[in-house]
mmCIF file of C-alpha atoms in Angstrom:
data_model
loop_
_atom_site.group_PDB
_atom_site.id
_atom_site.type_symbol
_atom_site.label_atom_id
_atom_site.label_comp_id
_atom_site.label_asym_id
_atom_site.label_seq_id
_atom_site.Cartn_x
_atom_site.Cartn_y
_atom_site.Cartn_z
ATOM 1 C CA MET O 1 137.739 68.024 82.654
ATOM 2 C CA ALA O 2 136.495 64.833 84.273
ATOM 3 C CA MET O 3 133.594 64.595 81.846
ATOM 4 C CA ASN O 4 135.990 64.368 78.912
ATOM 5 C CA SER O 5 138.409 61.859 80.487
ATOM 6 C CA ALA O 6 137.335 59.074 78.115
ATOM 7 C CA ALA O 7 137.848 61.195 75.005
ATOM 8 C CA PRO O 8 141.660 60.818 74.778
ATOM 9 C CA THR O 9 141.336 57.038 75.014
ATOM 10 C CA THR O 10 138.733 56.992 72.249
ATOM 11 C CA ARG O 11 140.896 59.183 70.052
ATOM 12 C CA THR O 12 144.163 57.319 70.656
ATOM 13 C CA LEU O 13 142.591 53.830 70.727
ATOM 14 C CA PRO O 14 139.594 54.071 68.387
ATOM 15 C CA TRP O 15 139.423 50.277 68.150
ATOM 16 C CA LEU O 16 138.914 49.768 71.892
ATOM 17 C CA PRO O 17 135.098 50.121 72.124
ATOM 18 C CA GLY O 18 134.438 47.770 69.230
ATOM 19 C CA VAL O 19 136.926 45.159 70.423
ATOM 20 C CA ALA O 20 135.427 45.333 73.927
ATOM 21 C CA VAL O 21 131.939 44.728 72.523
ATOM 22 C CA ALA O 22 133.290 41.832 70.425
ATOM 23 C CA ALA O 23 134.850 40.315 73.559
ATOM 24 C CA LEU O 24 131.539 40.653 75.416
ATOM 25 C CA ALA O 25 129.745 39.037 72.487
ATOM 26 C CA ALA O 26 132.223 36.134 72.551
ATOM 27 C CA LEU O 27 131.354 35.587 76.225
ATOM 28 C CA VAL O 28 127.643 35.604 75.368
ATOM 29 C CA ALA O 29 128.287 33.091 72.568
ATOM 30 C CA TRP O 30 130.175 30.889 75.045
ATOM 31 C CA GLY O 31 127.173 31.073 77.378
ATOM 32 C CA ILE O 32 124.848 30.001 74.574
ATOM 33 C CA HIS O 33 127.149 27.086 73.742
ATOM 34 C CA TRP O 34 127.313 26.106 77.426
ATOM 35 C CA LEU O 35 123.529 26.133 77.720
ATOM 36 C CA VAL O 36 122.978 24.385 74.352
ATOM 37 C CA PRO O 37 126.127 22.288 73.584
ATOM 38 C CA THR O 38 124.837 21.331 70.131
ATOM 39 C CA VAL O 39 125.244 24.971 69.069
ATOM 40 C CA PRO O 40 128.950 25.526 68.215
ATOM 41 C CA LEU O 41 130.442 28.545 69.945
ATOM 42 C CA LEU O 42 131.719 30.098 66.712
ATOM 43 C CA THR O 43 128.366 29.623 65.009
ATOM 44 C CA ALA O 44 126.690 31.337 67.951
ATOM 45 C CA ALA O 45 129.175 34.212 67.671
ATOM 46 C CA VAL O 46 128.563 34.917 63.991
ATOM 47 C CA VAL O 47 124.780 34.563 64.343
ATOM 48 C CA LEU O 48 124.869 36.964 67.291
ATOM 49 C CA GLY O 49 126.789 39.441 65.140
ATOM 50 C CA ILE O 50 124.249 39.109 62.335
ATOM 51 C CA VAL O 51 121.380 39.732 64.780
ATOM 52 C CA VAL O 52 123.061 42.793 66.294
ATOM 53 C CA GLY O 53 123.756 44.160 62.819
ATOM 54 C CA GLN O 54 120.039 44.133 62.008
ATOM 55 C CA LEU O 55 118.851 45.992 65.126
ATOM 56 C CA PRO O 56 117.843 49.554 64.173
ATOM 57 C CA PHE O 57 118.907 51.013 67.531
ATOM 58 C CA ALA O 58 122.318 49.285 67.376
ATOM 59 C CA ARG O 59 123.172 50.133 63.777
ATOM 60 C CA PRO O 60 124.371 53.726 64.424
ATOM 61 C CA ALA O 61 126.899 52.416 66.953
ATOM 62 C CA VAL O 62 127.924 49.484 64.743
ATOM 63 C CA THR O 63 128.648 51.800 61.824
ATOM 64 C CA GLY O 64 129.973 54.594 64.052
ATOM 65 C CA VAL O 65 131.987 54.421 67.254
ATOM 66 C CA LEU O 66 132.228 50.609 67.220
ATOM 67 C CA ALA O 67 133.226 50.309 63.552
ATOM 68 C CA PRO O 68 137.048 50.594 63.960
ATOM 69 C CA GLY O 69 137.122 47.924 66.679
ATOM 70 C CA LEU O 70 134.758 45.556 64.881
ATOM 71 C CA SER O 71 136.913 45.864 61.764
ATOM 72 C CA THR O 72 140.035 45.194 63.848
ATOM 73 C CA ALA O 73 138.405 42.096 65.316
ATOM 74 C CA ALA O 74 137.240 40.857 61.912
ATOM 75 C CA LYS O 75 140.708 41.223 60.361
ATOM 76 C CA ARG O 76 143.620 41.304 62.820
ATOM 77 C CA LEU O 77 142.133 39.073 65.513
ATOM 78 C CA MET O 78 141.013 36.663 62.814
ATOM 79 C CA ARG O 79 144.615 36.356 61.587
ATOM 80 C CA LEU O 80 145.926 35.732 65.107
ATOM 81 C CA GLY O 81 143.272 33.053 65.569
ATOM 82 C CA VAL O 82 144.287 31.370 62.321
ATOM 83 C CA VAL O 83 147.916 31.272 63.482
ATOM 84 C CA LEU O 84 146.915 29.571 66.741
ATOM 85 C CA LEU O 85 144.701 27.178 64.780
ATOM 86 C CA GLY O 86 147.941 25.659 63.475
ATOM 87 C CA LEU O 87 148.701 24.314 66.963
ATOM 88 C CA LYS O 88 145.769 21.921 66.570
ATOM 89 C CA LEU O 89 147.534 20.191 63.662
ATOM 90 C CA SER O 90 150.073 17.428 63.931
ATOM 91 C CA LEU O 91 151.690 16.027 60.802
ATOM 92 C CA GLY O 92 151.895 12.666 62.571
ATOM 93 C CA ASP O 93 148.144 12.524 63.139
ATOM 94 C CA ILE O 94 147.524 13.418 59.513
ATOM 95 C CA ALA O 95 149.943 10.727 58.299
ATOM 96 C CA GLY O 96 148.038 8.217 60.443
ATOM 97 C CA LEU O 97 144.984 8.639 58.243
ATOM 98 C CA GLY O 98 146.673 6.765 55.396
ATOM 99 C CA TRP O 99 147.510 7.960 51.912
ATOM 100 C CA VAL O 100 144.123 7.210 50.373
ATOM 101 C CA THR O 101 142.297 9.335 52.947
ATOM 102 C CA ILE O 102 144.863 12.139 52.700
ATOM 103 C CA LEU O 103 144.776 12.247 48.901
ATOM 104 C CA THR O 104 140.978 12.113 48.704
ATOM 105 C CA THR O 105 140.709 14.870 51.325
ATOM 106 C CA VAL O 106 143.071 17.104 49.354
ATOM 107 C CA ALA O 107 141.208 16.281 46.150
ATOM 108 C CA ILE O 108 137.871 17.235 47.747
ATOM 109 C CA VAL O 109 139.292 20.601 48.783
ATOM 110 C CA VAL O 110 140.691 21.349 45.340
ATOM 111 C CA VAL O 111 137.637 20.169 43.378
ATOM 112 C CA THR O 112 135.192 21.986 45.668
ATOM 113 C CA PHE O 113 137.314 25.138 45.600
ATOM 114 C CA VAL O 114 137.533 25.263 41.809
ATOM 115 C CA GLY O 115 133.941 24.128 41.323
ATOM 116 C CA THR O 116 132.522 26.727 43.711
ATOM 117 C CA ILE O 117 134.472 29.514 42.023
ATOM 118 C CA GLY O 118 132.966 28.314 38.751
ATOM 119 C CA LEU O 119 129.468 28.318 40.258
ATOM 120 C CA GLY O 120 130.037 31.793 41.669
ATOM 121 C CA ARG O 121 131.010 33.131 38.282
ATOM 122 C CA LEU O 122 128.160 31.275 36.589
ATOM 123 C CA PHE O 123 125.680 32.948 38.965
ATOM 124 C CA ARG O 124 127.517 36.273 38.533
ATOM 125 C CA LEU O 125 128.442 36.863 42.164
ATOM 126 C CA PRO O 126 130.154 40.251 42.498
ATOM 127 C CA GLY O 127 133.775 41.058 43.303
ATOM 128 C CA HIS O 128 135.697 38.554 45.389
ATOM 129 C CA GLN O 129 132.592 36.673 46.541
ATOM 130 C CA PRO O 130 133.188 33.562 44.348
ATOM 131 C CA LEU O 131 136.693 33.207 45.795
ATOM 132 C CA LEU O 132 135.559 33.804 49.384
ATOM 133 C CA VAL O 133 132.608 31.402 49.180
ATOM 134 C CA ALA O 134 134.879 28.759 47.643
ATOM 135 C CA THR O 135 137.458 29.219 50.385
ATOM 136 C CA GLY O 136 134.929 28.921 53.188
ATOM 137 C CA PHE O 137 133.086 25.912 51.833
ATOM 138 C CA SER O 138 136.142 23.926 50.734
ATOM 139 C CA ILE O 139 138.586 24.573 53.593
ATOM 140 C CA CYS O 140 137.438 25.666 57.056
ATOM 141 C CA GLY O 141 134.431 27.900 57.083
ATOM 142 C CA ALA O 142 134.345 31.495 58.242
ATOM 143 C CA SER O 143 137.916 31.535 59.559
ATOM 144 C CA ALA O 144 139.203 30.616 56.075
ATOM 145 C CA ILE O 145 137.035 33.341 54.548
ATOM 146 C CA GLY O 146 138.553 35.852 56.944
ATOM 147 C CA ALA O 147 142.062 34.699 56.101
ATOM 148 C CA MET O 148 141.472 34.914 52.350
ATOM 149 C CA SER O 149 139.760 38.299 52.597
ATOM 150 C CA GLY O 150 142.858 39.672 54.299
ATOM 151 C CA VAL O 151 144.934 38.723 51.271
ATOM 152 C CA VAL O 152 142.605 40.024 48.556
ATOM 153 C CA LYS O 153 141.700 43.134 50.622
ATOM 154 C CA SER O 154 137.962 42.600 50.293
ATOM 155 C CA LYS O 155 135.548 44.919 52.080
ATOM 156 C CA ASP O 156 133.771 43.793 55.239
ATOM 157 C CA GLU O 157 130.434 43.998 53.409
ATOM 158 C CA GLU O 158 131.799 41.767 50.643
ATOM 159 C CA THR O 159 133.056 39.243 53.193
ATOM 160 C CA ALA O 160 129.837 39.206 55.196
ATOM 161 C CA THR O 161 127.697 37.312 52.662
ATOM 162 C CA PRO O 162 130.084 34.310 52.337
ATOM 163 C CA VAL O 163 130.328 34.164 56.141
ATOM 164 C CA ALA O 164 126.529 34.125 56.428
ATOM 165 C CA LEU O 165 126.278 31.392 53.794
ATOM 166 C CA VAL O 166 128.889 29.123 55.334
ATOM 167 C CA THR O 167 127.271 29.586 58.738
ATOM 168 C CA LEU O 168 123.836 28.713 57.348
ATOM 169 C CA CYS O 169 124.985 25.598 55.483
ATOM 170 C CA GLY O 170 127.247 24.430 58.293
ATOM 171 C CA THR O 171 124.363 24.745 60.732
ATOM 172 C CA LEU O 172 122.123 22.757 58.376
ATOM 173 C CA ALA O 173 124.787 20.032 58.292
ATOM 174 C CA ILE O 174 124.590 19.635 62.080
ATOM 175 C CA PHE O 175 120.971 18.506 61.717
ATOM 176 C CA VAL O 176 120.899 16.909 58.257
ATOM 177 C CA LEU O 177 123.969 14.629 58.277
ATOM 178 C CA PRO O 178 123.051 12.685 61.454
ATOM 179 C CA VAL O 179 119.617 11.975 59.928
ATOM 180 C CA LEU O 180 121.349 10.438 56.879
ATOM 181 C CA TRP O 181 123.920 8.463 58.892
ATOM 182 C CA HIS O 182 122.058 5.142 59.217
ATOM 183 C CA PRO O 183 120.047 5.293 55.953
ATOM 184 C CA LEU O 184 123.362 5.568 54.103
ATOM 185 C CA GLY O 185 124.643 2.458 55.890
ATOM 186 C CA LEU O 186 127.712 4.140 57.377
ATOM 187 C CA THR O 187 129.582 2.841 60.403
ATOM 188 C CA SER O 188 130.380 5.322 63.168
ATOM 189 C CA LEU O 189 133.962 5.746 61.915
ATOM 190 C CA GLN O 190 132.768 6.229 58.330
ATOM 191 C CA PHE O 191 130.305 8.829 59.567
ATOM 192 C CA GLY O 192 133.147 10.645 61.343
ATOM 193 C CA HIS O 193 135.190 10.609 58.143
ATOM 194 C CA TRP O 194 132.224 11.942 56.158
ATOM 195 C CA VAL O 195 131.641 14.765 58.607
ATOM 196 C CA GLY O 196 135.310 15.750 58.733
ATOM 197 C CA ALA O 197 135.572 15.804 54.942
ATOM 198 C CA GLY O 198 132.259 17.510 54.251
ATOM 199 C CA VAL O 199 131.386 19.984 57.024
ATOM 200 C CA HIS O 200 132.859 23.465 56.930
ATOM 201 C CA ASP O 201 133.825 24.864 60.340
ATOM 202 C CA VAL O 202 135.746 22.952 63.021
ATOM 203 C CA GLY O 203 133.080 23.696 65.621
ATOM 204 C CA GLN O 204 130.357 22.480 63.273
ATOM 205 C CA VAL O 205 132.349 19.279 62.686
ATOM 206 C CA VAL O 206 132.541 18.656 66.439
ATOM 207 C CA ALA O 207 128.839 19.333 66.923
ATOM 208 C CA THR O 208 127.905 16.972 64.065
ATOM 209 C CA ALA O 209 130.336 14.092 64.692
ATOM 210 C CA GLN O 210 130.031 13.836 68.470
ATOM 211 C CA ILE O 211 126.667 12.110 68.109
ATOM 212 C CA ALA O 212 128.479 8.996 66.761
ATOM 213 C CA GLY O 213 130.867 8.695 69.717
ATOM 214 C CA SER O 214 134.421 9.647 70.654
ATOM 215 C CA ALA O 215 136.127 7.450 68.031
ATOM 216 C CA ALA O 216 134.076 9.002 65.217
ATOM 217 C CA LEU O 217 134.763 12.464 66.619
ATOM 218 C CA ALA O 218 138.527 11.810 66.654
ATOM 219 C CA VAL O 219 138.486 10.721 63.005
ATOM 220 C CA ALA O 220 136.344 13.692 62.043
ATOM 221 C CA ILE O 221 138.681 16.193 63.700
ATOM 222 C CA VAL O 222 141.840 14.784 62.116
ATOM 223 C CA VAL O 223 140.254 14.711 58.642
ATOM 224 C CA LYS O 224 138.925 18.222 59.175
ATOM 225 C CA LEU O 225 142.299 19.563 60.288
ATOM 226 C CA THR O 226 143.870 17.986 57.219
ATOM 227 C CA ARG O 227 141.567 20.248 55.216
ATOM 228 C CA VAL O 228 142.596 23.183 57.408
ATOM 229 C CA LEU O 229 146.217 22.532 56.428
ATOM 230 C CA MET O 230 145.224 23.393 52.860
ATOM 231 C CA LEU O 231 144.539 26.952 53.982
ATOM 232 C CA ALA O 232 148.213 27.911 53.784
ATOM 233 C CA PRO O 233 148.891 26.924 50.145
ATOM 234 C CA MET O 234 145.495 28.201 48.962
ATOM 235 C CA VAL O 235 146.010 31.617 50.550
ATOM 236 C CA ALA O 236 149.613 31.760 49.336
ATOM 237 C CA ILE O 237 148.510 31.021 45.751
ATOM 238 C CA ALA O 238 145.806 33.685 45.996
ATOM 239 C CA SER O 239 148.414 36.132 47.242
ATOM 240 C CA VAL O 240 150.662 35.447 44.240
ATOM 241 C CA VAL O 241 147.724 35.928 41.856
ATOM 242 C CA GLU O 242 146.796 39.161 43.623
ATOM 243 C CA ARG O 243 150.364 40.450 43.236
ATOM 244 C CA ARG O 244 150.264 39.819 39.506
ATOM 245 C CA ARG O 245 146.937 41.614 39.181
ATOM 246 C CA HIS O 246 148.099 44.520 41.330
ATOM 247 C CA VAL O 247 149.201 47.109 38.837
ATOM 248 C CA ASP O 248 150.137 50.475 40.314
ATOM 249 C CA PRO O 249 152.013 53.227 38.478
ATOM 250 C CA ASP O 250 153.685 54.190 41.737
ATOM 251 C CA PRO O 251 156.731 51.890 42.147
ATOM 252 C CA ALA O 252 156.728 52.609 45.883
ATOM 253 C CA ALA O 253 153.169 51.348 46.292
ATOM 254 C CA LYS O 254 152.836 48.400 48.651
ATOM 255 C CA ARG O 255 152.054 45.090 46.992
ATOM 256 C CA PRO O 256 150.528 42.031 48.695
ATOM 257 C CA ALA O 257 153.095 39.742 50.315
ATOM 258 C CA ILE O 258 153.904 36.504 48.482
ATOM 259 C CA VAL O 259 153.284 34.600 51.729
ATOM 260 C CA PRO O 260 151.289 36.697 54.210
ATOM 261 C CA LEU O 261 152.805 36.884 57.676
ATOM 262 C CA PHE O 262 149.888 35.153 59.357
ATOM 263 C CA VAL O 263 150.103 32.243 56.875
ATOM 264 C CA ALA O 264 153.800 31.855 57.683
ATOM 265 C CA GLY O 265 152.835 31.906 61.369
ATOM 266 C CA PHE O 266 150.244 29.204 60.753
ATOM 267 C CA ILE O 267 152.851 26.969 59.084
ATOM 268 C CA VAL O 268 155.323 27.555 61.926
ATOM 269 C CA ALA O 269 152.611 26.652 64.453
ATOM 270 C CA VAL O 270 151.938 23.372 62.611
ATOM 271 C CA LEU O 271 155.640 22.512 62.646
ATOM 272 C CA VAL O 272 155.948 23.376 66.327
ATOM 273 C CA ARG O 273 152.959 21.186 67.156
ATOM 274 C CA SER O 274 154.453 18.337 65.118
ATOM 275 C CA PHE O 275 158.029 18.362 66.436
ATOM 276 C CA VAL O 276 158.033 20.118 69.820
ATOM 277 C CA PRO O 277 156.538 18.318 72.841
ATOM 278 C CA LEU O 278 154.337 21.110 74.164
ATOM 279 C CA PRO O 279 152.779 20.755 77.636
ATOM 280 C CA ALA O 280 149.050 20.163 77.749
ATOM 281 C CA VAL O 281 148.518 23.427 79.603
ATOM 282 C CA VAL O 282 150.107 25.341 76.704
ATOM 283 C CA LEU O 283 147.952 23.584 74.120
ATOM 284 C CA ASP O 284 144.816 24.116 76.197
ATOM 285 C CA GLY O 285 145.646 27.795 76.641
ATOM 286 C CA ALA O 286 146.324 28.238 72.925
ATOM 287 C CA ASP O 287 143.065 26.460 72.089
ATOM 288 C CA ALA O 288 141.102 28.753 74.412
ATOM 289 C CA ALA O 289 142.805 31.854 72.987
ATOM 290 C CA GLN O 290 142.215 30.723 69.410
ATOM 291 C CA THR O 291 138.535 30.099 70.087
ATOM 292 C CA ALA O 292 138.128 33.484 71.785
ATOM 293 C CA LEU O 293 139.894 35.340 68.969
ATOM 294 C CA LEU O 294 137.868 33.647 66.250
ATOM 295 C CA ALA O 295 134.621 34.209 68.166
ATOM 296 C CA MET O 296 135.385 37.937 68.413
ATOM 297 C CA ALA O 297 136.369 38.045 64.745
ATOM 298 C CA LEU O 298 133.241 36.248 63.571
ATOM 299 C CA PHE O 299 131.030 38.531 65.646
ATOM 300 C CA GLY O 300 132.703 41.479 63.929
ATOM 301 C CA LEU O 301 132.116 39.946 60.511
ATOM 302 C CA GLY O 302 128.529 39.107 61.399
ATOM 303 C CA THR O 303 127.695 42.722 62.201
ATOM 304 C CA ALA O 304 128.509 43.612 58.580
ATOM 305 C CA VAL O 305 125.748 41.334 57.237
ATOM 306 C CA ARG O 306 122.655 43.179 56.031
ATOM 307 C CA LEU O 307 119.849 40.655 55.747
ATOM 308 C CA ARG O 308 117.610 43.014 53.802
ATOM 309 C CA THR O 309 120.273 43.331 51.119
ATOM 310 C CA LEU O 310 121.046 39.610 51.258
ATOM 311 C CA LEU O 311 117.403 38.621 50.914
ATOM 312 C CA GLY O 312 116.770 41.202 48.208
ATOM 313 C CA THR O 313 119.705 40.442 45.947
ATOM 314 C CA GLY O 314 121.383 37.393 47.413
ATOM 315 C CA TRP O 315 119.381 34.526 45.913
ATOM 316 C CA ARG O 316 122.307 33.833 43.603
ATOM 317 C CA SER O 317 124.668 33.640 46.588
ATOM 318 C CA LEU O 318 122.269 31.283 48.367
ATOM 319 C CA ALA O 319 122.063 29.046 45.299
ATOM 320 C CA VAL O 320 125.864 28.893 45.036
ATOM 321 C CA GLY O 321 126.188 28.082 48.731
ATOM 322 C CA LEU O 322 123.610 25.301 48.715
ATOM 323 C CA LEU O 323 124.986 23.758 45.521
ATOM 324 C CA SER O 324 128.520 23.847 46.893
ATOM 325 C CA TRP O 325 127.309 22.256 50.126
ATOM 326 C CA VAL O 326 125.669 19.388 48.228
ATOM 327 C CA VAL O 327 128.761 18.896 46.056
ATOM 328 C CA ILE O 328 131.199 18.695 48.960
ATOM 329 C CA ALA O 329 128.896 16.351 50.903
ATOM 330 C CA ALA O 330 128.614 14.045 47.877
ATOM 331 C CA LEU O 331 132.354 14.076 47.217
ATOM 332 C CA ALA O 332 133.088 13.399 50.884
ATOM 333 C CA LEU O 333 130.700 10.439 50.888
ATOM 334 C CA GLY O 334 132.446 9.062 47.808
ATOM 335 C CA ALA O 335 135.824 9.453 49.534
ATOM 336 C CA VAL O 336 134.521 7.524 52.549
ATOM 337 C CA HIS O 337 133.566 4.547 50.396
ATOM 338 C CA LEU O 338 136.816 4.770 48.441
ATOM 339 C CA SER O 339 138.867 4.699 51.648
ATOM 340 C CA SER O 340 136.926 1.821 53.237
#
């Protein structure tokens, strides 16, 4: 009897092993970030997931006993992390940017989103990949991809390629943009604005902008979080479109929500952060929880990446990602000069 004591837990909580491994991976990613601060924690998490997903001896577990938990992390924990991400946003901080900066930031998101979808269709990316790549590159990286995939019900394998692309290009930005800072004649604050408007993930923004000092980092974060605010309307619009496309002869069949619950939670979190004086300990705790949840989620998504498949058939995806990266960087640089 004692030998089978773990079996009931596995049967009743099939997600537990995978979630536990994702939590351990998040700790490892934190250790990597602590040892090498220039490597964002979330980038380390998704890269770690990609590496684990390629290991022949780990693949049976990843696709077997760990699969339910990794899927739970990639979807449900991702949504919880997105909700907590709203507590980083204050409407007052965004208003302090000025109308020109706000409008150009919104315009960059919209133009990049539409343009990347067009590129994805031009290069014939399959399924929901054009939408997911556009969401990640225009709004807030892998976390936005996870949020959008939850609305359109994309498969983990379909989500994995956009996550890999946004991780690759965001990591390139950490090294490329600082090299271009002085040749482009940007001040430190202009560089912070450029980074916030043009780099994908929040962690990648921090890693890139911190080189120009605390003032540049503050500008970069506020501009970046203004882009994050666009996640709610973009996901809500996608949900409405998905409802119209969802044709089922069964009238009792469940249709996608007009505003997904986690998007509503994100909006509520933004409003709470804007109008309720929360203690610093609460904000710090929420920030730590959000980072941990997203790290676990991105590890789960990373394990679904198959590099052999990506390298064999993914040149079109890579082309779309690199082109989108160049477009958003160019548009962001134009916005910097327009706002100066």
